[in-house]
JSON list of C-alpha atoms in Angstrom, two decimals:
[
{"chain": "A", "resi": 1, "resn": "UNK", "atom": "CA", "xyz": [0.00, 0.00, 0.00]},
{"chain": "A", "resi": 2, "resn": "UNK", "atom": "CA", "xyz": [1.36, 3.70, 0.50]},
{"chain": "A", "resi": 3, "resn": "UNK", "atom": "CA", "xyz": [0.60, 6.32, 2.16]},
{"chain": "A", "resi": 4, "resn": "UNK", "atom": "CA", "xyz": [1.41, 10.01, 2.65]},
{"chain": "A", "resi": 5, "resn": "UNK", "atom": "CA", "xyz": [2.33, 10.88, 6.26]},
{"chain": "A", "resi": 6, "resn": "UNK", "atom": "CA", "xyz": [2.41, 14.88, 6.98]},
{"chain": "A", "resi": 7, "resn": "UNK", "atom": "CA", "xyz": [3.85, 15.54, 10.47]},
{"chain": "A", "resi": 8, "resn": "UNK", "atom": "CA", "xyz": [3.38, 18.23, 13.01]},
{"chain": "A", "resi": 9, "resn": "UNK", "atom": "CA", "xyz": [6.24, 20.18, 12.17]},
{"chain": "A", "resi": 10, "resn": "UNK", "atom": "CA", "xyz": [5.41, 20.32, 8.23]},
{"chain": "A", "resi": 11, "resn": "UNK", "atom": "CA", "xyz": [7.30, 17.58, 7.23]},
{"chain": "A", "resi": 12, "resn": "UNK", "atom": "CA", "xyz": [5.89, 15.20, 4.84]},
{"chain": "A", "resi": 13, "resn": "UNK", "atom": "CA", "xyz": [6.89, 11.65, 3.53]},
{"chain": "A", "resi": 14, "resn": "UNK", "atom": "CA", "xyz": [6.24, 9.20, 1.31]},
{"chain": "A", "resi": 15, "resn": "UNK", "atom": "CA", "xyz": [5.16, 4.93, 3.15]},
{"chain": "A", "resi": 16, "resn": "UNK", "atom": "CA", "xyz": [5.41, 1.98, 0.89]},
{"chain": "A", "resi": 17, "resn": "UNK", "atom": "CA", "xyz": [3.96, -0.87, 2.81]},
{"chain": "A", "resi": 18, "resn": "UNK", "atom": "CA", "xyz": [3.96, -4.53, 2.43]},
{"chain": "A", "resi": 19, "resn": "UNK", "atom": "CA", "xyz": [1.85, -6.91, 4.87]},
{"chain": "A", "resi": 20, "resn": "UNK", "atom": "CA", "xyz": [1.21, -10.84, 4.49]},
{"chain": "A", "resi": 21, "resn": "UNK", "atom": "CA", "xyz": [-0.02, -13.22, 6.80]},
{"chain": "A", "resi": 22, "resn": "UNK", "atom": "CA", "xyz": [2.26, -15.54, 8.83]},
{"chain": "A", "resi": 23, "resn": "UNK", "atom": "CA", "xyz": [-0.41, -17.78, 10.55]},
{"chain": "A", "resi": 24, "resn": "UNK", "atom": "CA", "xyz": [-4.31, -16.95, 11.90]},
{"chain": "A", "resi": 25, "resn": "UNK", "atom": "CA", "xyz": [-2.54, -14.84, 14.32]},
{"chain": "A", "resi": 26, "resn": "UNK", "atom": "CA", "xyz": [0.28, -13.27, 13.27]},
{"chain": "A", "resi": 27, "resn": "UNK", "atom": "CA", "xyz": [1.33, -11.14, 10.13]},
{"chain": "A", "resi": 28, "resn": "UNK", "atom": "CA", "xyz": [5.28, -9.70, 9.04]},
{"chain": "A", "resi": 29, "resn": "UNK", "atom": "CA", "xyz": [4.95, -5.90, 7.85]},
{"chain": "A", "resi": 30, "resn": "UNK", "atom": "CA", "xyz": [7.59, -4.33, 6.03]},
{"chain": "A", "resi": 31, "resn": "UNK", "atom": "CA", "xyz": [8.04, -0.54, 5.47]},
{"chain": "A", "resi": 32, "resn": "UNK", "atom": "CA", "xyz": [9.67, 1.59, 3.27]},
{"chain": "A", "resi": 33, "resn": "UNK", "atom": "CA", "xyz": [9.82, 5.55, 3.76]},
{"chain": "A", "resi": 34, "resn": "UNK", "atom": "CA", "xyz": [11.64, 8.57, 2.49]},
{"chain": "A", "resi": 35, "resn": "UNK", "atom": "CA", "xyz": [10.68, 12.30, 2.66]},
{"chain": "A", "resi": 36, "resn": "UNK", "atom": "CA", "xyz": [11.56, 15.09, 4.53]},
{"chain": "A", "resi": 37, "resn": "UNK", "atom": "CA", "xyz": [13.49, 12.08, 6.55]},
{"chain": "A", "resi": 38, "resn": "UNK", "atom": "CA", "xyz": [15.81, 10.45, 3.91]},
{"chain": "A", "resi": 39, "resn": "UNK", "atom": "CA", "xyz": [14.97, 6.87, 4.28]},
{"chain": "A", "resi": 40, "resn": "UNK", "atom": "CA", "xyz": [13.98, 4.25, 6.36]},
{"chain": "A", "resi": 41, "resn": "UNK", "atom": "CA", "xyz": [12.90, 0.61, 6.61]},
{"chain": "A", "resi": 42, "resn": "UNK", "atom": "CA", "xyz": [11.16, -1.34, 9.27]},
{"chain": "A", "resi": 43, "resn": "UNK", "atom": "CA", "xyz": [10.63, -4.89, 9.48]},
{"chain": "A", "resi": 44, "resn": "UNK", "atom": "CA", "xyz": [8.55, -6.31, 12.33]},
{"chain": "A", "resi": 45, "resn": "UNK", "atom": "CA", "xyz": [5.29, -8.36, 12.96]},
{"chain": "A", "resi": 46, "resn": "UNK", "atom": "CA", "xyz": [2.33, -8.59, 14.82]},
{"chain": "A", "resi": 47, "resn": "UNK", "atom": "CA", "xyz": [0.97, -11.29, 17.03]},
{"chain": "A", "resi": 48, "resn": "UNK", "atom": "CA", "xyz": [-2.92, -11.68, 18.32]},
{"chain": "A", "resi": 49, "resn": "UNK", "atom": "CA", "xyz": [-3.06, -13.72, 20.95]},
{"chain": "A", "resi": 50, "resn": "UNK", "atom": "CA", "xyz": [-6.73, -12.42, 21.89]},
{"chain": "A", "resi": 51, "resn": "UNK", "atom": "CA", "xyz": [-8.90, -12.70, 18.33]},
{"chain": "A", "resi": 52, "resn": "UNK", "atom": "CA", "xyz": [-11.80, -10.10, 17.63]},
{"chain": "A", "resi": 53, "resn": "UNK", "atom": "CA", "xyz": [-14.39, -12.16, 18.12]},
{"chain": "A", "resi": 54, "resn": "UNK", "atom": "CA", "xyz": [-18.00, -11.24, 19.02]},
{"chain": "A", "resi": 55, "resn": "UNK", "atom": "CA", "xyz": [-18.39, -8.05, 21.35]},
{"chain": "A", "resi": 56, "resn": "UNK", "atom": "CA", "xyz": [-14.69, -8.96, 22.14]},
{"chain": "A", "resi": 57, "resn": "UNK", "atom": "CA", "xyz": [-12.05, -6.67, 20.33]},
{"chain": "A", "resi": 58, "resn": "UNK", "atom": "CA", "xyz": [-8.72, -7.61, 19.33]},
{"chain": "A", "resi": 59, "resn": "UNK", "atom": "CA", "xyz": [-5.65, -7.52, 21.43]},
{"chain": "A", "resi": 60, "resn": "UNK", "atom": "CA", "xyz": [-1.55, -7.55, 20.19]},
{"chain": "A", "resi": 61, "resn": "UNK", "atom": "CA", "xyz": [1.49, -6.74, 20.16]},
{"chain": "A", "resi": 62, "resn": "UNK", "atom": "CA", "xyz": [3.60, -4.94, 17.21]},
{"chain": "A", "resi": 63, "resn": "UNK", "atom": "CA", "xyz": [7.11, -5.50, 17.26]},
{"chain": "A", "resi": 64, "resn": "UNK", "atom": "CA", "xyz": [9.31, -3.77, 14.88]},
{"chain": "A", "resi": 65, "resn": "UNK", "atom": "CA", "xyz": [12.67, -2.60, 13.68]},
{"chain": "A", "resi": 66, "resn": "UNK", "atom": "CA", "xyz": [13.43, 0.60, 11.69]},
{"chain": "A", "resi": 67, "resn": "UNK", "atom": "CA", "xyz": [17.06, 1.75, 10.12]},
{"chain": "A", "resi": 68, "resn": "UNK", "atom": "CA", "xyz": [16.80, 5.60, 9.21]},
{"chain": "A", "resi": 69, "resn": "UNK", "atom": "CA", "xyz": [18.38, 8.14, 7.73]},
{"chain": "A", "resi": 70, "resn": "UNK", "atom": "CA", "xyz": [17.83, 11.76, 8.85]},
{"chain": "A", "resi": 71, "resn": "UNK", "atom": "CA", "xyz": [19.82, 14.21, 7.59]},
{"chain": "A", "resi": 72, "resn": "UNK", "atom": "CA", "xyz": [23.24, 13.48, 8.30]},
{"chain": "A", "resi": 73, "resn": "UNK", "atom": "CA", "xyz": [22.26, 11.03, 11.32]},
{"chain": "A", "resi": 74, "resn": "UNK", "atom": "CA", "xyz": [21.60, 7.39, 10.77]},
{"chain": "A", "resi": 75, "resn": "UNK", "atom": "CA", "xyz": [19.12, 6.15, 13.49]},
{"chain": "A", "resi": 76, "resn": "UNK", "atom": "CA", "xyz": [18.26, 2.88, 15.16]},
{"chain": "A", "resi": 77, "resn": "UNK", "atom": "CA", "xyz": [14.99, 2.04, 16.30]},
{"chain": "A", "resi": 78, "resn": "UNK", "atom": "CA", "xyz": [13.71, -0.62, 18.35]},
{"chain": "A", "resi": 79, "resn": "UNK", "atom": "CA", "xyz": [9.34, -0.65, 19.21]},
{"chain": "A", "resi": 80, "resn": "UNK", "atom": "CA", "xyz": [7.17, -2.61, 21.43]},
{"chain": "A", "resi": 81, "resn": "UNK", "atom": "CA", "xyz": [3.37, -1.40, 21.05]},
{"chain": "A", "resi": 82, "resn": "UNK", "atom": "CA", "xyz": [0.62, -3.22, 22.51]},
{"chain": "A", "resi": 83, "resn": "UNK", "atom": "CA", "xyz": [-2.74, -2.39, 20.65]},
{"chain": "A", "resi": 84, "resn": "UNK", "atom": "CA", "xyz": [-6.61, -2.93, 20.82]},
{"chain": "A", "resi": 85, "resn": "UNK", "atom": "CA", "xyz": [-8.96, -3.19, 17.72]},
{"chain": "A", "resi": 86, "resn": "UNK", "atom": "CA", "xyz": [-12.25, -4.18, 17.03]},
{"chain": "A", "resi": 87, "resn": "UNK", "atom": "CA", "xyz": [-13.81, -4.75, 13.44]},
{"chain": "A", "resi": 88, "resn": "UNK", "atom": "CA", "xyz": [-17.22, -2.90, 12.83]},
{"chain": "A", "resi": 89, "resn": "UNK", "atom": "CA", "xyz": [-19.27, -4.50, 10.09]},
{"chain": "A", "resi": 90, "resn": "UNK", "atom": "CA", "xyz": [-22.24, -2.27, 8.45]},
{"chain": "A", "resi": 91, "resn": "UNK", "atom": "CA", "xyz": [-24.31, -2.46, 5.36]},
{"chain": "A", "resi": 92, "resn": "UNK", "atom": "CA", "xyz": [-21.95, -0.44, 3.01]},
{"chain": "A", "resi": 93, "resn": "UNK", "atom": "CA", "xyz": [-18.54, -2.32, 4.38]},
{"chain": "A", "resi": 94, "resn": "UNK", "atom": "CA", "xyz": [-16.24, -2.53, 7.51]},
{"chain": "A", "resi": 95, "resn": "UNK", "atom": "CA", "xyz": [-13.99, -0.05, 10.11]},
{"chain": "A", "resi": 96, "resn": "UNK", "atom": "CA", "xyz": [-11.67, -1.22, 12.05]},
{"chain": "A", "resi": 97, "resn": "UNK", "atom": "CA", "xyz": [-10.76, 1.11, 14.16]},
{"chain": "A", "resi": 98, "resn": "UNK", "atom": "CA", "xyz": [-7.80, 0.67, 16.57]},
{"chain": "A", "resi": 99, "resn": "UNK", "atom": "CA", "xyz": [-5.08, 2.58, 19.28]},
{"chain": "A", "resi": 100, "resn": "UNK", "atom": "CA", "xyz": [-1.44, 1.22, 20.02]},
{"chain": "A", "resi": 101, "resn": "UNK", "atom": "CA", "xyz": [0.97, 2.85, 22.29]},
{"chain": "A", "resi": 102, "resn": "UNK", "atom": "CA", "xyz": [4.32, 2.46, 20.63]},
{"chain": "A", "resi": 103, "resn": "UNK", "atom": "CA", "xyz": [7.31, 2.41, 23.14]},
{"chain": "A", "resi": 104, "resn": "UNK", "atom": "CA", "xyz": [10.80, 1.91, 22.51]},
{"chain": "A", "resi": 105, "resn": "UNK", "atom": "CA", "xyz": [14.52, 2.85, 22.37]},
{"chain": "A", "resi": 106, "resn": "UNK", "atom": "CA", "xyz": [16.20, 4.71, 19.55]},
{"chain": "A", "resi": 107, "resn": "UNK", "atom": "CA", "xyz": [19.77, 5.55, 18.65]},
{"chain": "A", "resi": 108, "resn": "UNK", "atom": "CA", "xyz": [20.97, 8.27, 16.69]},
{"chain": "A", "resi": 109, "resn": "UNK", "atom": "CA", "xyz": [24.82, 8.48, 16.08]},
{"chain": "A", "resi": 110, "resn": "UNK", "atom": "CA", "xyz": [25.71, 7.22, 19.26]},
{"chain": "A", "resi": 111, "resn": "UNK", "atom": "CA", "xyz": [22.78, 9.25, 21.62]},
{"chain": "A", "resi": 112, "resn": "UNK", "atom": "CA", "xyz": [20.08, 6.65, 23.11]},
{"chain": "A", "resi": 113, "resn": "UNK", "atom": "CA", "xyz": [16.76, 8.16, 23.18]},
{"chain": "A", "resi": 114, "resn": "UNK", "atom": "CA", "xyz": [13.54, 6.51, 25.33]},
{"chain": "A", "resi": 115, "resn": "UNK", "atom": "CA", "xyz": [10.30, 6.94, 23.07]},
{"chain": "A", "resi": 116, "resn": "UNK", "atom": "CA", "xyz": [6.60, 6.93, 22.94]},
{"chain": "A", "resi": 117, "resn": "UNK", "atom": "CA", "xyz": [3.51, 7.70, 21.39]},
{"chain": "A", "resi": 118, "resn": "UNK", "atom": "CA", "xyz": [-0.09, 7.13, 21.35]},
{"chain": "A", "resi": 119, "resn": "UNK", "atom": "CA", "xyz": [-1.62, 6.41, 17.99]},
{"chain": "A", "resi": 120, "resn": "UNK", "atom": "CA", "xyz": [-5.12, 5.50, 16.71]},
{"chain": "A", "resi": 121, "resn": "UNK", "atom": "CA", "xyz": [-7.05, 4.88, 13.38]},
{"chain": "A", "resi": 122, "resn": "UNK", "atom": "CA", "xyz": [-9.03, 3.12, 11.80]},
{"chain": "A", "resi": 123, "resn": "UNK", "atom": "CA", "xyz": [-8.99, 0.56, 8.26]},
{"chain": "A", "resi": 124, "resn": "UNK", "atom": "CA", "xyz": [-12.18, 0.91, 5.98]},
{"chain": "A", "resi": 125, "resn": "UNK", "atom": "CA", "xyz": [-13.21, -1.42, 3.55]},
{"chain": "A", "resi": 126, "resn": "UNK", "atom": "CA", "xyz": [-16.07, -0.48, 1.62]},
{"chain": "A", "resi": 127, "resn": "UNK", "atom": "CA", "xyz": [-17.85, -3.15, 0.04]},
{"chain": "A", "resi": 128, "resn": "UNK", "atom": "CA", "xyz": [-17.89, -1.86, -3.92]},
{"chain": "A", "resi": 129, "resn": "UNK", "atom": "CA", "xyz": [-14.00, -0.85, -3.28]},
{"chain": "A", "resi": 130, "resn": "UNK", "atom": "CA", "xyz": [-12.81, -3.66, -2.38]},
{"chain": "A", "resi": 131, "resn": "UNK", "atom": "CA", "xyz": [-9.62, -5.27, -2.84]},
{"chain": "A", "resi": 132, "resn": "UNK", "atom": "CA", "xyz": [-8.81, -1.51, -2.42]},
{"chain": "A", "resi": 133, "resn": "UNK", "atom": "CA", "xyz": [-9.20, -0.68, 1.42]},
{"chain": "A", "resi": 134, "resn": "UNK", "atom": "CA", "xyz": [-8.02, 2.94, 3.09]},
{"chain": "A", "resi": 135, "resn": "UNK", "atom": "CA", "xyz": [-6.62, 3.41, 6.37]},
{"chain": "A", "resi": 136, "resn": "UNK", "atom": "CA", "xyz": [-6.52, 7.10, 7.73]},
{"chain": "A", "resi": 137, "resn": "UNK", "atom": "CA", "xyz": [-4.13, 7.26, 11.22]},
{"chain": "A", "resi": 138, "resn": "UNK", "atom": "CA", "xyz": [-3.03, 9.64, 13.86]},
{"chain": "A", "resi": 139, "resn": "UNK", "atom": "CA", "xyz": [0.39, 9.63, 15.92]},
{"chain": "A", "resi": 140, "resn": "UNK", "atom": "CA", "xyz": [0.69, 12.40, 19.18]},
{"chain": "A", "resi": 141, "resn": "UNK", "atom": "CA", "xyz": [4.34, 12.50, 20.06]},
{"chain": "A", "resi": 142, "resn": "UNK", "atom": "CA", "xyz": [4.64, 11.62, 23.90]},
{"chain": "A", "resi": 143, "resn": "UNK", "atom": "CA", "xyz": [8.42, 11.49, 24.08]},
{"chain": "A", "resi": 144, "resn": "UNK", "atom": "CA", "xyz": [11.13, 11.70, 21.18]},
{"chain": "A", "resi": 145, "resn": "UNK", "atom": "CA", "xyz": [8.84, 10.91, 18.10]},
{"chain": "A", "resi": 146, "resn": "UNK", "atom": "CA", "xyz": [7.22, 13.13, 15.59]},
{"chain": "A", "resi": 147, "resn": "UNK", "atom": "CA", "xyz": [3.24, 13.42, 15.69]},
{"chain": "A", "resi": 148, "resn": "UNK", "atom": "CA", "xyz": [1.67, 13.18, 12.51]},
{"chain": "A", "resi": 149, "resn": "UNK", "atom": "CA", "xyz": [-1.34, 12.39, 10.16]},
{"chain": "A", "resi": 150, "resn": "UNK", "atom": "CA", "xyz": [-1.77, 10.05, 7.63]},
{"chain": "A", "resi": 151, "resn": "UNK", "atom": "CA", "xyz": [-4.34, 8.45, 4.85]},
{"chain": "A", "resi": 152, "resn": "UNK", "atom": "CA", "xyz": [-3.38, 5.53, 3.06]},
{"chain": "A", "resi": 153, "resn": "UNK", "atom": "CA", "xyz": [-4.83, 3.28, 0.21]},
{"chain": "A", "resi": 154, "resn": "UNK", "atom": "CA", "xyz": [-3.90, -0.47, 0.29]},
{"chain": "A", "resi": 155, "resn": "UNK", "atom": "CA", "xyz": [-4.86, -3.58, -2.18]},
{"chain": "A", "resi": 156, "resn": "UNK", "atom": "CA", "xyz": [-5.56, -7.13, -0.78]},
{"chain": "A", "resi": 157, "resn": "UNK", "atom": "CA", "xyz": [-5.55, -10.20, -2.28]},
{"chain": "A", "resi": 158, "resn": "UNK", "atom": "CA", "xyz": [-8.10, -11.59, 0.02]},
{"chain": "A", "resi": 159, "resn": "UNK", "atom": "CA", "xyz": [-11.50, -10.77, -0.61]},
{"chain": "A", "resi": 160, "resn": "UNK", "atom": "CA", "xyz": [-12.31, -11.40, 3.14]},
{"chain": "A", "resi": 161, "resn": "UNK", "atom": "CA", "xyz": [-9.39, -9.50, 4.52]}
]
């Protein structure tokens, strides 16, 4: 997928995306960025060891990885972010909204940084779109990360994803 991220300082980049499924419960991601911030990749995955099922909603983990290049600093990032989502069905297609709070260490030439953030969102899946899905997003910097907005349009190739 990819999506155009505008932060709160007026930067803006450019997300490639790629997500598969590993198992029923766990999928690899795999980003690739550049922008106002050179590059970067992440690699990580996600794990659901509580399913959204009924009125119950969805709870993970996200772990990921991210190499950067800002400027002339490369950067080092290691996240842990434990999220909640539930899946909304209605008569014209889905939402899934969801909230994850990111926390992590990164290092930037040498300098260790703690981080966090609070981000939420939502995927929507309209019925007479689909394989196309969107995914609009929100990240509020709580320590040594940028806050930002994003929209995004993704393809599946799983009718029922």
């Amino acid at each position: 997928g990819f999506a155009p991220q505008f932060t709160a300082n007026a930067q803006s980049n450019a997300v490639f995306q790629l997500k598969t499924g590993l198992s029923d419960d766990q999928d690899f991601l795999m980003q690739l960025g550049s922008g106002d911030i050179n590059f970067w990749v992440t690699l990580g995955t996600r794990w659901i060891p509580i399913p959204d099922y009924s009125n119950q909603p969805a709870i993970g983990v996200r772990i990921d990885a991210t190499v950067a290049r800002i400027k002339q600093f490369s950067q080092g990032t290691l996240r842990l972010a434990p999220f909640i989502s539930k899946k909304l069905t209605t008569e014209v297609g889905y939402f899934e909204p969801y909230g994850y709070l990111p926390l992590g260490l990164t290092i930037t030439s040498g300098h260790y940084d703690n981080l966090s953030a609070f981000v939420i969102g939502s995927k929507v899946a309209l019925e007479d779109l689909l394989p196309i899905y969107f995914y609009i997003e929100s990240g509020l910097n709580l320590n040594q990360t940028l806050s930002y907005f994003c929209v995004g349009i993704f393809a599946t190739f799983e009718r029922n994803r």
